[in-house]
Short mmCIF file of C-alpha atoms in Angstrom, two decimals:
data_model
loop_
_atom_site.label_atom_id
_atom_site.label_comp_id
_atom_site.label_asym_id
_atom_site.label_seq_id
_atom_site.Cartn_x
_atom_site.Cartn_y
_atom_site.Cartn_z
CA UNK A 1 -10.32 14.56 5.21
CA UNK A 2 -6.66 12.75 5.14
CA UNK A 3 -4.19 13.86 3.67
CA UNK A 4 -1.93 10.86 2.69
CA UNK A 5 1.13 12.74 2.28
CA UNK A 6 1.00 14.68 5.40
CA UNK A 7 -0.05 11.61 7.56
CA UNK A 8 2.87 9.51 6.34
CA UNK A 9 5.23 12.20 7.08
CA UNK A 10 3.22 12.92 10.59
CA UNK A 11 3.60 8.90 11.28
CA UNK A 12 7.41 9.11 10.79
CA UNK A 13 7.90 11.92 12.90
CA UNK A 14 5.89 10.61 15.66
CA UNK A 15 8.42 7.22 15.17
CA UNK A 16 11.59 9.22 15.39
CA UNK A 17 10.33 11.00 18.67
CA UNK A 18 9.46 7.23 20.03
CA UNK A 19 13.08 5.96 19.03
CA UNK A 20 12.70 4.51 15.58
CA UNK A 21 16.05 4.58 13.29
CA UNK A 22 14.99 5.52 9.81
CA UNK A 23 17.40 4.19 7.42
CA UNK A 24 16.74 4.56 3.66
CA UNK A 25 17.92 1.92 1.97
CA UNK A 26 16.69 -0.98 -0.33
CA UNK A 27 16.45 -4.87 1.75
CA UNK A 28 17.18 -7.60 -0.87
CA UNK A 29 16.59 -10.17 1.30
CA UNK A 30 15.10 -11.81 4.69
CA UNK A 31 18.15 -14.11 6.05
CA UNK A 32 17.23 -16.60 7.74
CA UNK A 33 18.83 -19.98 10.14
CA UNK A 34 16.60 -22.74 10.08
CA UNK A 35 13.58 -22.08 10.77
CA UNK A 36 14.20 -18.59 12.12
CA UNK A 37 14.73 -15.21 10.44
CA UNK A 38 18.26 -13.47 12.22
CA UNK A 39 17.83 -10.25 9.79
CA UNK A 40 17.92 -8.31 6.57
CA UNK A 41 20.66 -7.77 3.85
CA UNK A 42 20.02 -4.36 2.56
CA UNK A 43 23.11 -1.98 1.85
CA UNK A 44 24.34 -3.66 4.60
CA UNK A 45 23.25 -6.72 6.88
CA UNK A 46 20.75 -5.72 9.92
CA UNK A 47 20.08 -8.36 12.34
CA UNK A 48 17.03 -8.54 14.35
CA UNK A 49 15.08 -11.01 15.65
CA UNK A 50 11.55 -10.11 14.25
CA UNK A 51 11.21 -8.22 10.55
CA UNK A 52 7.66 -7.40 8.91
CA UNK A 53 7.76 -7.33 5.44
CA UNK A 54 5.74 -4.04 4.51
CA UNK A 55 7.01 -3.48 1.20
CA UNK A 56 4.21 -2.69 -1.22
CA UNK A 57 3.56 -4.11 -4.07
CA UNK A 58 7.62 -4.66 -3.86
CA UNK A 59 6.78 -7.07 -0.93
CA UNK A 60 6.99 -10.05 -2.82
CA UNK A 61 10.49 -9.50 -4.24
CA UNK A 62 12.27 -9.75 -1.44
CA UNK A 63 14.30 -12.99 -1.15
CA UNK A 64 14.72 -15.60 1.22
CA UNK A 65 10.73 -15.78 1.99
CA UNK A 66 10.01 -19.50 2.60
CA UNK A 67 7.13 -19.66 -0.01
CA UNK A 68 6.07 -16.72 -2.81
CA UNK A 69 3.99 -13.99 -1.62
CA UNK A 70 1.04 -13.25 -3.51
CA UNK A 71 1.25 -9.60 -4.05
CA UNK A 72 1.03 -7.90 -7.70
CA UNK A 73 1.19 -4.66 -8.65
CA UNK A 74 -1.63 -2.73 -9.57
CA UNK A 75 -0.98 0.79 -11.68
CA UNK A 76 -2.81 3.65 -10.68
CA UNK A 77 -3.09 6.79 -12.65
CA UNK A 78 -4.27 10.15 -11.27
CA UNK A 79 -4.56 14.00 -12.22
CA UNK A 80 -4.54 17.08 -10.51
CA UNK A 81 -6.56 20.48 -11.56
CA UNK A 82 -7.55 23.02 -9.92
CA UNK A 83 -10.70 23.29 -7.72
CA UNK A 84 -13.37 25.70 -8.96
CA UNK A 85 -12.79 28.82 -6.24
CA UNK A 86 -16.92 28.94 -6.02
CA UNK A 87 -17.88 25.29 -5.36
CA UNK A 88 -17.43 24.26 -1.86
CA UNK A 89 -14.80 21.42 -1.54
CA UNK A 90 -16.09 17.70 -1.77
CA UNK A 91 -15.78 14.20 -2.61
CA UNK A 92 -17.77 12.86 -6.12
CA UNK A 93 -17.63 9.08 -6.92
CA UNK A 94 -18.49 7.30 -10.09
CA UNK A 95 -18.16 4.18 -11.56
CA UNK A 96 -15.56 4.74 -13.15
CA UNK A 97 -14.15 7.66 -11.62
CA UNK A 98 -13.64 9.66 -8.15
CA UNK A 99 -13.18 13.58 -7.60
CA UNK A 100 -11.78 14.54 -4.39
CA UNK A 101 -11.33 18.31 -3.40
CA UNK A 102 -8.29 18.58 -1.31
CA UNK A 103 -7.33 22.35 -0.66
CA UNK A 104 -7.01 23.89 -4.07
CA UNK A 105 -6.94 20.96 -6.15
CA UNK A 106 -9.49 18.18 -7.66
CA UNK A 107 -7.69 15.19 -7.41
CA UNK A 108 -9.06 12.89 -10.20
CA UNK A 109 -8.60 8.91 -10.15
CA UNK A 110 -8.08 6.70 -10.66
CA UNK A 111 -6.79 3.28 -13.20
CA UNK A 112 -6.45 0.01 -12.08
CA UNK A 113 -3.92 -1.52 -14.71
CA UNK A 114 -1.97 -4.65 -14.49
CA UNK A 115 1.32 -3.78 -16.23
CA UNK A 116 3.87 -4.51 -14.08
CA UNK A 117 6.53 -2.64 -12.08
CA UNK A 118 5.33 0.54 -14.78
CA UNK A 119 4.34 3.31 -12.65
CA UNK A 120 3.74 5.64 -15.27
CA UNK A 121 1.13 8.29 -16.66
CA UNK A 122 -0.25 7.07 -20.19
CA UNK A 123 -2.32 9.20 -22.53
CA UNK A 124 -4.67 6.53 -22.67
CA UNK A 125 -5.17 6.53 -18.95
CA UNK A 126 -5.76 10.06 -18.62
CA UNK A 127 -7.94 9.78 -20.98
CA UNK A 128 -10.38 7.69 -19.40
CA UNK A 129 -9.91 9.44 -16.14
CA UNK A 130 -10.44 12.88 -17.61
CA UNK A 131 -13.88 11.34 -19.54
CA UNK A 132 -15.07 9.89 -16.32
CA UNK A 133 -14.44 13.08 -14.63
CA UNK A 134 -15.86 15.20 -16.72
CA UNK A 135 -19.05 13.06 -16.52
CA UNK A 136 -18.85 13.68 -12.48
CA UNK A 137 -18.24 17.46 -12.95
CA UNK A 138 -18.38 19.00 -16.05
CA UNK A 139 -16.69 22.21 -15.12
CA UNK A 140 -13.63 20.37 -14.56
CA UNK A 141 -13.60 20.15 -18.58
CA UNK A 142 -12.71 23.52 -18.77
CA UNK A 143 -9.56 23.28 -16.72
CA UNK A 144 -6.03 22.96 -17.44
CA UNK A 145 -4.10 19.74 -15.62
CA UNK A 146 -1.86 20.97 -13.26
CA UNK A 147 0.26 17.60 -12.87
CA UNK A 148 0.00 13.83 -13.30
CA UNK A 149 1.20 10.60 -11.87
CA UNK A 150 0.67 7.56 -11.02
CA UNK A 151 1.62 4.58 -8.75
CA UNK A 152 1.51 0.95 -7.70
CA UNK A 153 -0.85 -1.06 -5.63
CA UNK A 154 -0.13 -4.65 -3.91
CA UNK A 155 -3.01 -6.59 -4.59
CA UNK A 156 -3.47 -9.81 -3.37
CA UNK A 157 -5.44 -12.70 -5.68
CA UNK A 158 -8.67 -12.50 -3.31
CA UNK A 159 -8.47 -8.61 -3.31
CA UNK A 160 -7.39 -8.87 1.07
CA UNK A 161 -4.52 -7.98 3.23
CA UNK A 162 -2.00 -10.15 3.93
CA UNK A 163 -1.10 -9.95 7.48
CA UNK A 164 0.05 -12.04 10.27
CA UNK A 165 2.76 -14.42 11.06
CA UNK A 166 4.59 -16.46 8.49
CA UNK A 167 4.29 -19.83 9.99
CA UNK A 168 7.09 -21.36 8.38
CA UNK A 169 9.82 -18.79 9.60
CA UNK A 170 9.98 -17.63 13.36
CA UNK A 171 9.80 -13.98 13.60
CA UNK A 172 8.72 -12.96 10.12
CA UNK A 173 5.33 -10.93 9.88
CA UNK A 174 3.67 -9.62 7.14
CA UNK A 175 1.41 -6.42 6.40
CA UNK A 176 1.04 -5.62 2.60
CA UNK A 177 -1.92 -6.55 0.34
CA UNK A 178 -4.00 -3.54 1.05
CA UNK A 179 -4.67 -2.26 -2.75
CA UNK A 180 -6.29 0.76 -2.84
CA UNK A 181 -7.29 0.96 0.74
CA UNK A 182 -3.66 0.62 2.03
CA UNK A 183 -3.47 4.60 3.71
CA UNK A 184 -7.14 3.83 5.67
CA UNK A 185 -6.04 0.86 6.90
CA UNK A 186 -2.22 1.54 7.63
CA UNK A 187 -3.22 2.47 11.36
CA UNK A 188 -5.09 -0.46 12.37
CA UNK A 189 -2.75 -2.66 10.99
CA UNK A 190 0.04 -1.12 12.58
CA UNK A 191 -1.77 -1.80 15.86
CA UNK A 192 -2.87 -5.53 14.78
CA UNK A 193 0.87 -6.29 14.53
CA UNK A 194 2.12 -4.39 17.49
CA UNK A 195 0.23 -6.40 19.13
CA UNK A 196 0.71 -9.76 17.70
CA UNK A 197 4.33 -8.72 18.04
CA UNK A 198 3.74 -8.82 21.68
CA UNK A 199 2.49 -11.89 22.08
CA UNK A 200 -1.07 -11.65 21.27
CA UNK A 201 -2.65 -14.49 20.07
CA UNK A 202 -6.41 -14.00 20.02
CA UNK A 203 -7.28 -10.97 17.54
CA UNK A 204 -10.54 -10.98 16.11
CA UNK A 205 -11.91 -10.97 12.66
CA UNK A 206 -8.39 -11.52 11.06
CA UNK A 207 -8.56 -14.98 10.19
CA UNK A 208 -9.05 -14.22 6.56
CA UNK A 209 -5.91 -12.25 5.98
CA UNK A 210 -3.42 -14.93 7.61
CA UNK A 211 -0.36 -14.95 5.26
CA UNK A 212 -0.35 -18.70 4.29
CA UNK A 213 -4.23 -18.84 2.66
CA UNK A 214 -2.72 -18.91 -0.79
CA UNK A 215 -0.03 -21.37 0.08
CA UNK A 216 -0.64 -24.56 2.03
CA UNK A 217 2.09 -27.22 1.25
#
């Protein structure tokens, strides 16, 4: 079973040891000369001749994009208690609901709310997960939460990944769009864009997540 946390910190470790630069601040925009990107301005200006725009459901705020990218954010609430010591760690999923035992926890999820740039735990929201929950397994209605929180999802309008080459701006890629499903499919798009990056043209079965499907003029 992943572990999202621990495989996003294992991914940036493994980058480091290959010669990535990790620098933690915030891009406000793609710079561009004609038709070509030449960097970021974050903190302060980066040039580089190719920049993917992997930004989350923040992907789409980033300025100096040639058209708007269709990304909104999606809240997601979730709930931690603890895993009943006698029942064998699993994985239950409902309709409206999922229950995931991850070493002593039941990890309980999860809304899908469109409210914005709010990534916040609501009663209301907890309440629905806890009901749904408790539906899935009804022990868990006897335990205490042990912490809450919630997050945001970029979701495209036809529920896809955006990713590929912007056509209108040499050198700019994107990979965002992935919802709910963004940590499963972080390592095969990594790959897809290593290797478009390297001049691959021919991928297959990606034609329906090319970046300029929502925009045509």
């Amino acid at each position: 079973m992943v572990n999202p946390e621990q495989l996003v910190a294992g991914l940036l470790a493994d980058a480091v040891r290959h010669g990535a630069t990790v620098l933690h601040q915030e891009v406000k925009a793609v710079e561009r000369r004609g038709d070509r990107v030449i960097g970021v301005q974050a903190g302060d200006p980066y040039a580089a001749p190719d920049i993917v725009v992997a930004a989350g459901a923040w992907s789409g705020r980033i300025a100096g994009l040639p058209r708007p990218l269709s990304i909104e954010p999606i809240r997601g609430q979730m709930a931690s208690l603890p895993w009943p010591s006698e029942v064998p760690r699993s994985i239950f999923v409902g309709d409206d609901c999922y229950l995931v035992g991850r070493g002593g926890e039941a990890l309980a999820g999860s809304t899908m709310e469109h409210e914005g740039f709010k990534p916040e735990v609501t009663s209301a929201g907890l309440a629905r997960i806890f009901a749904a929950a408790s539906t899935l397994f009804p022990a868990l209605g006897r335990l205490e939460v042990t912490r809450t929180w919630a997050g945001l999802r970029p979701v495209s309008p036809d529920g896809l990944p955006i990713v590929g080459r912007e056509p209108r701006a040499e050198g700019l890629w994107y990979a965002t769009g992935h919802g709910r499903n963004g940590i499963l499919l972080a390592g095969i798009t990594g790959q897809i864009i290593a290797r478009m990056l390297s001049g691959e043209s021919e991928i297959e079965h990606i034609e329906a997540l090319r970046p300029e499907r929502f925009w045509n003029w």
